[in-house]
PDB file of C-alpha atoms in Angstrom:
ATOM      1  CA  MET O  38      17.319  27.037-174.506  1.00 47.00           C
ATOM      2  CA  MET O  39      16.172  26.111-171.124  1.00 49.00           C
ATOM      3  CA  PRO O  40      17.505  28.215-168.310  1.00 54.00           C
ATOM      4  CA  GLU O  41      20.074  26.545-165.976  1.00 53.00           C
ATOM      5  CA  PRO O  42      18.804  25.780-162.472  1.00 53.00           C
ATOM      6  CA  ALA O  43      20.085  28.139-159.810  1.00 52.00           C
ATOM      7  CA  THR O  44      22.689  26.596-157.537  1.00 52.00           C
ATOM      8  CA  SER O  45      22.709  27.467-153.805  1.00 51.00           C
ATOM      9  CA  PRO O  46      26.007  28.696-152.467  1.00 53.00           C
ATOM     10  CA  GLU O  47      28.074  26.098-150.524  1.00 53.00           C
ATOM     11  CA  PRO O  48      28.018  26.603-146.706  1.00 52.00           C
ATOM     12  CA  LYS O  49      31.195  28.013-145.229  1.00 51.00           C
ATOM     13  CA  PRO O  50      32.978  25.778-142.777  1.00 51.00           C
ATOM     14  CA  ALA O  51      32.625  26.835-139.101  1.00 49.00           C
ATOM     15  CA  ALA O  52      35.596  28.617-137.740  1.00 48.00           C
ATOM     16  CA  SER O  53      37.600  26.339-135.423  1.00 49.00           C
ATOM     17  CA  LYS O  54      38.149  27.443-131.788  1.00 48.00           C
ATOM     18  CA  GLY O  55      41.576  28.754-131.242  1.00 52.00           C
ATOM     19  CA  PRO O  56      43.939  27.911-128.349  1.00 57.00           C
ATOM     20  CA  GLY O  57      42.876  31.033-126.444  1.00 61.00           C
ATOM     21  CA  CYS O  58      39.395  29.677-125.817  1.00 66.00           C
ATOM     22  CA  LEU O  59      40.749  26.406-124.370  1.00 67.00           C
ATOM     23  CA  MET O  60      43.045  28.283-122.021  1.00 69.00           C
ATOM     24  CA  THR O  61      40.193  30.440-120.802  1.00 71.00           C
ATOM     25  CA  PHE O  62      38.053  27.384-120.194  1.00 66.00           C
ATOM     26  CA  ALA O  63      40.827  25.660-118.252  1.00 67.00           C
ATOM     27  CA  LEU O  64      41.506  28.696-116.054  1.00 67.00           C
ATOM     28  CA  THR O  65      37.823  29.074-115.366  1.00 73.00           C
ATOM     29  CA  GLY O  66      37.563  25.439-114.309  1.00 69.00           C
ATOM     30  CA  LEU O  67      40.630  25.723-112.093  1.00 68.00           C
ATOM     31  CA  ALA O  68      39.278  28.836-110.404  1.00 66.00           C
ATOM     32  CA  ALA O  69      35.984  27.064-109.821  1.00 72.00           C
ATOM     33  CA  LEU O  70      37.785  24.138-108.226  1.00 72.00           C
ATOM     34  CA  LEU O  71      39.797  26.462-105.981  1.00 66.00           C
ATOM     35  CA  ILE O  72      36.676  28.312-104.875  1.00 71.00           C
ATOM     36  CA  ALA O  73      34.913  25.027-104.209  1.00 71.00           C
ATOM     37  CA  GLY O  74      37.899  23.765-102.238  1.00 66.00           C
ATOM     38  CA  VAL O  75      38.034  26.889-100.082  1.00 59.00           C
ATOM     39  CA  ILE O  76      34.308  26.670 -99.409  1.00 69.00           C
ATOM     40  CA  ALA O  77      34.592  22.971 -98.567  1.00 66.00           C
ATOM     41  CA  TRP O  78      37.533  23.613 -96.220  1.00 61.00           C
ATOM     42  CA  LYS O  79      35.712  26.418 -94.423  1.00 57.00           C
ATOM     43  CA  PHE O  80      32.686  24.203 -94.069  1.00 61.00           C
ATOM     44  CA  PHE O  81      34.798  21.301 -92.781  1.00 59.00           C
ATOM     45  CA  ASP O  82      36.697  23.550 -90.350  1.00 57.00           C
ATOM     46  CA  ALA O  83      33.472  25.007 -89.018  1.00 59.00           C
ATOM     47  CA  SER O  84      31.960  21.558 -88.735  1.00 60.00           C
ATOM     48  CA  LEU O  85      35.060  20.248 -86.961  1.00 57.00           C
ATOM     49  CA  GLY O  86      35.010  23.133 -84.486  1.00 58.00           C
ATOM     50  CA  PHE O  87      31.346  22.531 -83.838  1.00 57.00           C
ATOM     51  CA  ALA O  88      32.016  18.825 -83.387  1.00 56.00           C
ATOM     52  CA  LYS O  89      34.820  19.557 -80.908  1.00 61.00           C
ATOM     53  CA  GLN O  90      32.610  21.873 -78.944  1.00 62.00           C
ATOM     54  CA  GLY O  91      29.884  19.298 -78.960  1.00 58.00           C
ATOM     55  CA  TRP O  92      32.241  16.525 -77.873  1.00 60.00           C
ATOM     56  CA  SER O  93      33.698  18.728 -75.146  1.00 64.00           C
ATOM     57  CA  PHE O  94      30.216  19.487 -73.889  1.00 57.00           C
ATOM     58  CA  PHE O  95      29.084  15.879 -73.893  1.00 55.00           C
ATOM     59  CA  SER O  96      32.374  14.526 -72.502  1.00 60.00           C
ATOM     60  CA  GLY O  97      32.213  16.954 -69.597  1.00 58.00           C
ATOM     61  CA  LEU O  98      28.552  16.276 -69.040  1.00 54.00           C
ATOM     62  CA  PRO O  99      29.069  13.343 -66.613  1.00 57.00           C
ATOM     63  CA  GLU O 100      31.246  15.525 -64.366  1.00 57.00           C
ATOM     64  CA  LYS O 101      28.429  18.015 -64.063  1.00 55.00           C
ATOM     65  CA  PHE O 102      26.291  15.339 -62.491  1.00 58.00           C
ATOM     66  CA  GLN O 103      28.853  13.723 -60.176  1.00 60.00           C
ATOM     67  CA  THR O 104      30.631  14.703 -56.936  1.00 66.00           C
ATOM     68  CA  HIS O 105      34.251  13.764 -56.199  1.00 62.00           C
ATOM     69  CA  ARG O 106      35.079  13.170 -52.536  1.00 75.00           C
ATOM     70  CA  ILE O 107      38.368  12.050 -50.957  1.00 78.00           C
ATOM     71  CA  THR O 108      38.008  10.587 -47.494  1.00 80.00           C
ATOM     72  CA  GLU O 109      40.718   9.554 -45.050  1.00 79.00           C
ATOM     73  CA  THR O 110      39.913   7.409 -42.037  1.00 81.00           C
ATOM     74  CA  PHE O 111      41.978   6.661 -38.961  1.00 76.00           C
ATOM     75  CA  LEU O 112      41.469   3.638 -36.755  1.00 81.00           C
ATOM     76  CA  GLU O 113      43.259   3.565 -33.417  1.00 80.00           C
ATOM     77  CA  SER O 114      43.801   0.472 -31.321  1.00 82.00           C
ATOM     78  CA  ILE O 115      45.887   1.183 -28.254  1.00 84.00           C
ATOM     79  CA  THR O 116      48.120  -1.759 -27.382  1.00 81.00           C
ATOM     80  CA  ARG O 117      50.274  -0.231 -24.656  1.00 83.00           C
ATOM     81  CA  ILE O 118      50.742   2.974 -22.682  1.00 86.00           C
ATOM     82  CA  ASP O 119      53.900   3.358 -20.605  1.00 82.00           C
ATOM     83  CA  SER O 120      54.836   6.069 -18.167  1.00 84.00           C
ATOM     84  CA  THR O 121      58.340   7.489 -17.930  1.00 85.00           C
ATOM     85  CA  ASP O 122      57.610   8.499 -14.319  1.00 83.00           C
ATOM     86  CA  GLY O 123      59.325  11.792 -15.070  1.00 88.00           C
ATOM     87  CA  ASP O 124      62.574   9.851 -15.239  1.00 91.00           C
ATOM     88  CA  VAL O 125      63.682  10.794 -18.771  1.00 94.00           C
ATOM     89  CA  LEU O 126      65.849  13.758 -19.671  1.00 95.00           C
ATOM     90  CA  GLU O 127      65.895  14.131 -23.447  1.00 96.00           C
ATOM     91  CA  LEU O 128      69.274  15.303 -24.639  1.00 96.00           C
ATOM     92  CA  ALA O 129      69.378  15.374 -28.449  1.00 97.00           C
ATOM     93  CA  THR O 130      67.609  14.576 -31.707  1.00 97.00           C
ATOM     94  CA  MET O 131      69.258  13.635 -34.959  1.00 97.00           C
ATOM     95  CA  GLU O 132      67.692  13.217 -38.396  1.00 97.00           C
ATOM     96  CA  THR O 133      69.511  11.062 -40.932  1.00 96.00           C
ATOM     97  CA  MET O 134      68.833   9.445 -44.304  1.00 97.00           C
ATOM     98  CA  GLU O 135      69.176   5.715 -43.750  1.00 97.00           C
ATOM     99  CA  THR O 136      69.685   3.156 -46.532  1.00 96.00           C
ATOM    100  CA  ILE O 137      69.017  -0.511 -45.748  1.00 96.00           C
ATOM    101  CA  THR O 138      69.805  -3.153 -48.354  1.00 96.00           C
ATOM    102  CA  LYS O 139      68.989  -6.861 -48.347  1.00 95.00           C
ATOM    103  CA  PHE O 140      70.784  -9.290 -50.679  1.00 95.00           C
ATOM    104  CA  ASP O 141      69.433 -12.787 -51.356  1.00 93.00           C
ATOM    105  CA  MET O 142      71.873 -14.914 -53.352  1.00 92.00           C
ATOM    106  CA  LYS O 143      71.034 -18.463 -54.413  1.00 90.00           C
ATOM    107  CA  MET O 144      73.333 -21.259 -55.580  1.00 89.00           C
ATOM    108  CA  ALA O 145      72.680 -24.809 -56.778  1.00 87.00           C
ATOM    109  CA  LEU O 146      74.600 -28.051 -57.349  1.00 85.00           C
ATOM    110  CA  ASN O 147      76.698 -27.679 -54.239  1.00 85.00           C
ATOM    111  CA  ASP O 148      77.426 -24.012 -54.947  1.00 83.00           C
ATOM    112  CA  LEU O 149      78.600 -24.724 -58.476  1.00 85.00           C
ATOM    113  CA  LEU O 150      75.690 -23.071 -60.278  1.00 87.00           C
ATOM    114  CA  TYR O 151      74.910 -19.419 -59.602  1.00 87.00           C
ATOM    115  CA  LEU O 152      71.185 -18.695 -59.846  1.00 87.00           C
ATOM    116  CA  GLY O 153      71.310 -14.962 -59.286  1.00 89.00           C
ATOM    117  CA  THR O 154      70.957 -12.440 -56.474  1.00 93.00           C
ATOM    118  CA  THR O 155      67.854 -10.491 -55.521  1.00 95.00           C
ATOM    119  CA  GLU O 156      68.622  -7.014 -54.191  1.00 95.00           C
ATOM    120  CA  SER O 157      66.089  -4.915 -52.286  1.00 96.00           C
ATOM    121  CA  GLU O 158      66.710  -1.461 -50.848  1.00 97.00           C
ATOM    122  CA  ILE O 159      64.798   0.994 -48.676  1.00 97.00           C
ATOM    123  CA  ARG O 160      65.980   4.580 -48.304  1.00 97.00           C
ATOM    124  CA  THR O 161      64.145   6.709 -45.755  1.00 97.00           C
ATOM    125  CA  PRO O 162      64.610   9.705 -43.429  1.00 97.00           C
ATOM    126  CA  VAL O 163      64.793   8.674 -39.768  1.00 97.00           C
ATOM    127  CA  VAL O 164      64.625  10.819 -36.627  1.00 98.00           C
ATOM    128  CA  TYR O 165      66.630   9.472 -33.675  1.00 98.00           C
ATOM    129  CA  ARG O 166      66.203  10.749 -30.116  1.00 98.00           C
ATOM    130  CA  PHE O 167      68.569  10.263 -27.190  1.00 98.00           C
ATOM    131  CA  HIS O 168      68.043  10.596 -23.459  1.00 97.00           C
ATOM    132  CA  LEU O 169      69.329   9.573 -20.073  1.00 96.00           C
ATOM    133  CA  LYS O 170      67.516   8.356 -16.985  1.00 95.00           C
ATOM    134  CA  LEU O 171      67.456  10.701 -14.006  1.00 93.00           C
ATOM    135  CA  SER O 172      67.175   7.751 -11.639  1.00 92.00           C
ATOM    136  CA  ASP O 173      70.495   6.273 -12.799  1.00 93.00           C
ATOM    137  CA  ASP O 174      73.643   6.944 -10.829  1.00 92.00           C
ATOM    138  CA  TRP O 175      74.944  10.531 -10.850  1.00 93.00           C
ATOM    139  CA  ARG O 176      78.233  11.592  -9.276  1.00 91.00           C
ATOM    140  CA  LEU O 177      78.950  15.223  -8.549  1.00 90.00           C
ATOM    141  CA  THR O 178      82.203  16.453  -7.097  1.00 89.00           C
ATOM    142  CA  THR O 179      83.575  19.951  -6.640  1.00 86.00           C
ATOM    143  CA  ASN O 180      87.082  21.321  -6.846  1.00 86.00           C
ATOM    144  CA  GLY O 181      87.041  24.985  -5.987  1.00 85.00           C
ATOM    145  CA  ASN O 182      84.652  26.676  -8.394  1.00 85.00           C
ATOM    146  CA  VAL O 183      84.542  23.653 -10.726  1.00 88.00           C
ATOM    147  CA  LEU O 184      81.724  21.116 -10.556  1.00 90.00           C
ATOM    148  CA  ARG O 185      82.508  17.749 -12.109  1.00 91.00           C
ATOM    149  CA  VAL O 186      79.445  15.756 -13.191  1.00 93.00           C
ATOM    150  CA  VAL O 187      79.570  12.072 -14.055  1.00 94.00           C
ATOM    151  CA  ALA O 188      76.234  11.605 -15.813  1.00 95.00           C
ATOM    152  CA  PRO O 189      74.438   8.338 -16.681  1.00 95.00           C
ATOM    153  CA  VAL O 190      75.017   6.735 -20.052  1.00 96.00           C
ATOM    154  CA  ILE O 191      73.251   8.043 -23.156  1.00 97.00           C
ATOM    155  CA  ARG O 192      70.318   5.886 -24.246  1.00 97.00           C
ATOM    156  CA  PRO O 193      68.411   5.859 -27.562  1.00 97.00           C
ATOM    157  CA  SER O 194      64.680   6.562 -27.397  1.00 96.00           C
ATOM    158  CA  LEU O 195      63.011   3.634 -29.131  1.00 95.00           C
ATOM    159  CA  PRO O 196      61.601   3.128 -31.654  1.00 95.00           C
ATOM    160  CA  PRO O 197      63.100   5.711 -34.010  1.00 97.00           C
ATOM    161  CA  ALA O 198      60.649   7.810 -36.001  1.00 97.00           C
ATOM    162  CA  ILE O 199      60.518   6.824 -39.681  1.00 97.00           C
ATOM    163  CA  ARG O 200      59.547   9.656 -42.055  1.00 96.00           C
ATOM    164  CA  THR O 201      57.466   7.658 -44.516  1.00 94.00           C
ATOM    165  CA  GLU O 202      56.802  10.676 -46.782  1.00 95.00           C
ATOM    166  CA  GLY O 203      60.412  10.525 -47.919  1.00 96.00           C
ATOM    167  CA  MET O 204      60.714   6.743 -48.180  1.00 96.00           C
ATOM    168  CA  GLU O 205      62.023   5.205 -51.410  1.00 97.00           C
ATOM    169  CA  LYS O 206      61.850   1.483 -52.213  1.00 97.00           C
ATOM    170  CA  HIS O 207      63.579  -0.558 -54.879  1.00 95.00           C
ATOM    171  CA  SER O 208      63.776  -4.285 -55.519  1.00 95.00           C
ATOM    172  CA  GLU O 209      65.278  -6.240 -58.404  1.00 93.00           C
ATOM    173  CA  SER O 210      65.462 -10.002 -58.780  1.00 91.00           C
ATOM    174  CA  GLY O 211      68.364 -11.986 -60.251  1.00 83.00           C
ATOM    175  CA  TRP O 212      68.327 -13.621 -63.664  1.00 82.00           C
ATOM    176  CA  LEU O 213      66.852 -16.898 -62.348  1.00 83.00           C
ATOM    177  CA  ARG O 214      65.084 -15.405 -59.321  1.00 87.00           C
ATOM    178  CA  PHE O 215      61.482 -14.272 -59.058  1.00 90.00           C
ATOM    179  CA  ASN O 216      61.281 -13.105 -55.448  1.00 92.00           C
ATOM    180  CA  ALA O 217      61.784  -9.338 -55.715  1.00 93.00           C
ATOM    181  CA  ALA O 218      58.482  -8.531 -53.986  1.00 94.00           C
ATOM    182  CA  GLU O 219      59.006 -11.094 -51.212  1.00 95.00           C
ATOM    183  CA  ASN O 220      62.541  -9.910 -50.513  1.00 95.00           C
ATOM    184  CA  LEU O 221      61.386  -6.285 -50.278  1.00 96.00           C
ATOM    185  CA  ALA O 222      58.509  -7.250 -47.979  1.00 96.00           C
ATOM    186  CA  ALA O 223      60.907  -9.060 -45.640  1.00 96.00           C
ATOM    187  CA  LEU O 224      63.225  -6.048 -45.599  1.00 96.00           C
ATOM    188  CA  GLU O 225      60.367  -3.675 -44.801  1.00 96.00           C
ATOM    189  CA  LYS O 226      59.040  -5.959 -42.045  1.00 96.00           C
ATOM    190  CA  ASN O 227      62.397  -5.847 -40.233  1.00 96.00           C
ATOM    191  CA  LEU O 228      62.957  -2.131 -40.851  1.00 96.00           C
ATOM    192  CA  THR O 229      62.101  -0.936 -37.340  1.00 96.00           C
ATOM    193  CA  PRO O 230      64.168  -3.589 -35.490  1.00 96.00           C
ATOM    194  CA  THR O 231      67.110  -2.832 -37.779  1.00 96.00           C
ATOM    195  CA  LEU O 232      66.893   0.898 -37.052  1.00 97.00           C
ATOM    196  CA  GLU O 233      66.597   0.229 -33.315  1.00 97.00           C
ATOM    197  CA  LYS O 234      69.908  -1.614 -33.430  1.00 96.00           C
ATOM    198  CA  ARG O 235      71.480   1.272 -35.303  1.00 96.00           C
ATOM    199  CA  ALA O 236      70.129   3.776 -32.791  1.00 96.00           C
ATOM    200  CA  GLY O 237      72.023   2.148 -29.930  1.00 95.00           C
ATOM    201  CA  SER O 238      75.209   1.460 -31.855  1.00 96.00           C
ATOM    202  CA  PRO O 239      78.471   3.044 -30.628  1.00 95.00           C
ATOM    203  CA  ALA O 240      78.728   4.964 -33.905  1.00 95.00           C
ATOM    204  CA  LYS O 241      75.363   6.689 -33.383  1.00 96.00           C
ATOM    205  CA  ILE O 242      76.100   7.465 -29.718  1.00 96.00           C
ATOM    206  CA  LYS O 243      79.445   8.941 -30.720  1.00 95.00           C
ATOM    207  CA  GLN O 244      77.765  11.244 -33.235  1.00 96.00           C
ATOM    208  CA  VAL O 245      75.538  12.843 -30.583  1.00 96.00           C
ATOM    209  CA  ARG O 246      77.803  12.600 -27.537  1.00 96.00           C
ATOM    210  CA  GLU O 247      79.058  16.192 -27.599  1.00 95.00           C
ATOM    211  CA  ILE O 248      75.639  17.772 -28.054  1.00 96.00           C
ATOM    212  CA  CYS O 249      74.344  15.509 -25.262  1.00 96.00           C
ATOM    213  CA  ARG O 250      77.224  16.646 -23.060  1.00 95.00           C
ATOM    214  CA  LYS O 251      76.224  20.268 -23.593  1.00 95.00           C
ATOM    215  CA  SER O 252      72.593  19.441 -22.843  1.00 96.00           C
ATOM    216  CA  VAL O 253      73.570  17.855 -19.501  1.00 96.00           C
ATOM    217  CA  ALA O 254      75.783  20.833 -18.654  1.00 93.00           C
ATOM    218  CA  GLU O 255      72.935  23.227 -19.413  1.00 93.00           C
ATOM    219  CA  PHE O 256      70.530  21.131 -17.334  1.00 93.00           C
ATOM    220  CA  VAL O 257      72.892  21.225 -14.356  1.00 91.00           C
ATOM    221  CA  ARG O 258      73.542  24.929 -14.937  1.00 88.00           C
ATOM    222  CA  LYS O 259      69.846  25.764 -14.693  1.00 88.00           C
ATOM    223  CA  TRP O 260      69.548  23.650 -11.565  1.00 85.00           C
ATOM    224  CA  LEU O 261      72.467  25.493  -9.968  1.00 81.00           C
ATOM    225  CA  LEU O 262      71.013  28.864 -10.929  1.00 79.00           C
ATOM    226  CA  ARG O 263      67.700  27.869  -9.383  1.00 78.00           C
ATOM    227  CA  GLU O 264      69.470  26.760  -6.202  1.00 70.00           C
ATOM    228  CA  GLU O 265      71.526  29.990  -6.212  1.00 67.00           C
ATOM    229  CA  GLN O 266      74.798  28.072  -6.186  1.00 59.00           C
ATOM    230  CA  TRP O 267      76.355  30.455  -8.694  1.00 57.00           C
ATOM    231  CA  ARG O 268      76.876  33.314  -6.240  1.00 57.00           C
ATOM    232  CA  GLU O 269      80.325  34.634  -5.362  1.00 55.00           C
ATOM    233  CA  GLY O 270      82.394  31.796  -4.029  1.00 57.00           C
ATOM    234  CA  GLY O 271      80.080  29.231  -5.629  1.00 72.00           C
ATOM    235  CA  ILE O 272      80.260  27.076  -8.766  1.00 78.00           C
ATOM    236  CA  THR O 273      81.314  28.856 -11.950  1.00 81.00           C
ATOM    237  CA  THR O 274      82.412  25.977 -14.203  1.00 87.00           C
ATOM    238  CA  ILE O 275      80.821  22.616 -15.037  1.00 90.00           C
ATOM    239  CA  VAL O 276      82.674  19.623 -16.420  1.00 92.00           C
ATOM    240  CA  VAL O 277      80.519  16.770 -17.785  1.00 94.00           C
ATOM    241  CA  VAL O 278      81.583  13.200 -18.492  1.00 94.00           C
ATOM    242  CA  PHE O 279      79.401  10.155 -19.070  1.00 95.00           C
ATOM    243  CA  ALA O 280      79.592   6.958 -17.081  1.00 94.00           C
ATOM    244  CA  ASP O 281      80.800   4.909 -20.063  1.00 92.00           C
ATOM    245  CA  GLU O 282      83.732   7.247 -20.849  1.00 92.00           C
ATOM    246  CA  PRO O 283      87.270   6.544 -19.641  1.00 87.00           C
ATOM    247  CA  GLU O 284      87.362   9.958 -17.951  1.00 81.00           C
ATOM    248  CA  ALA O 285      84.600   8.842 -15.589  1.00 76.00           C
ATOM    249  CA  GLY O 286      87.095   6.840 -13.548  1.00 71.00           C
ATOM    250  CA  ALA O 287      89.749   9.562 -13.451  1.00 63.00           C
ATOM    251  CA  PRO O 288      88.565  12.546 -11.363  1.00 56.00           C
ATOM    252  CA  GLU O 289      91.723  14.505 -12.080  1.00 52.00           C
ATOM    253  CA  LYS O 290      91.001  14.605 -15.822  1.00 50.00           C
ATOM    254  CA  VAL O 291      88.896  17.535 -17.016  1.00 46.00           C
ATOM    255  CA  GLU O 292      89.273  17.215 -20.780  1.00 45.00           C
ATOM    256  CA  ALA O 293      85.511  16.855 -21.191  1.00 45.00           C
ATOM    257  CA  ALA O 294      83.358  19.784 -22.265  1.00 50.00           C
ATOM    258  CA  THR O 295      82.905  22.586 -19.749  1.00 52.00           C
ATOM    259  CA  ILE O 296      80.349  25.346 -19.369  1.00 52.00           C
ATOM    260  CA  HIS O 297      80.783  28.558 -17.400  1.00 50.00           C
ATOM    261  CA  LEU O 298      77.782  29.814 -15.493  1.00 47.00           C
ATOM    262  CA  HIS O 299      78.350  33.448 -16.337  1.00 47.00           C
ATOM    263  CA  GLU O 300      78.008  32.639 -20.040  1.00 46.00           C
ATOM    264  CA  PRO O 301      74.604  32.869 -21.800  1.00 44.00           C
ATOM    265  CA  PRO O 302      72.610  29.632 -22.141  1.00 44.00           C
ATOM    266  CA  LEU O 303      73.681  27.224 -24.828  1.00 42.00           C
ATOM    267  CA  PRO O 304      71.753  27.475 -28.122  1.00 42.00           C
TER     268      PRO O 304
END
């Protein structure tokens, strides 16, 4: 009998990878991604900071090579110089906030069609001054120790002083109007003449009349003190009225403000 050929043993199948190996591989990959992300973010943040510093340096570079100067110039052209000849006695100042408004309404078709109204307004602080003229007529009468003074009328000092640092302007055109700028320019051009009229108005004079009365009384008081008319038996009381007041024509009336010479000077 012939011997049977030897048979090699069959290879064993490779053991399959279990689920634990896949989980490990996935966690490792995720950790690697996280580490890479952190590194990339740090690199980007550092690069961004460097870029900002670089941009800040280069953007500020032109200023390092330039000089900023602000220059104001003043050009004077004298048009008139007037002398008061020492004839003005200033009595009072008053500062107000004035508002001047200009309306421009337009109609068409014999006033049947309304085309709108342009409204412009200027609001500004104004300083008014008031005086009288020493050369105008003065009337002084005495009654015992009382001196009655009929002083000249109060006059506004023109032009009023406009405080441009506080000026506010506003202009708005109507729905079919396009002249807001022109209307405001016209208002501003006539601002000084308008304020001059207000300065001499009866309302403005009335507002300062009493303080002007006290100023005249104090002026006369100092004159009397200088002339030594306040001694015993002399003038002790001053009554002041202005020439445009009804009391000016009635010497017996003494309702106007008085000042006593033995009192301290008016503030």
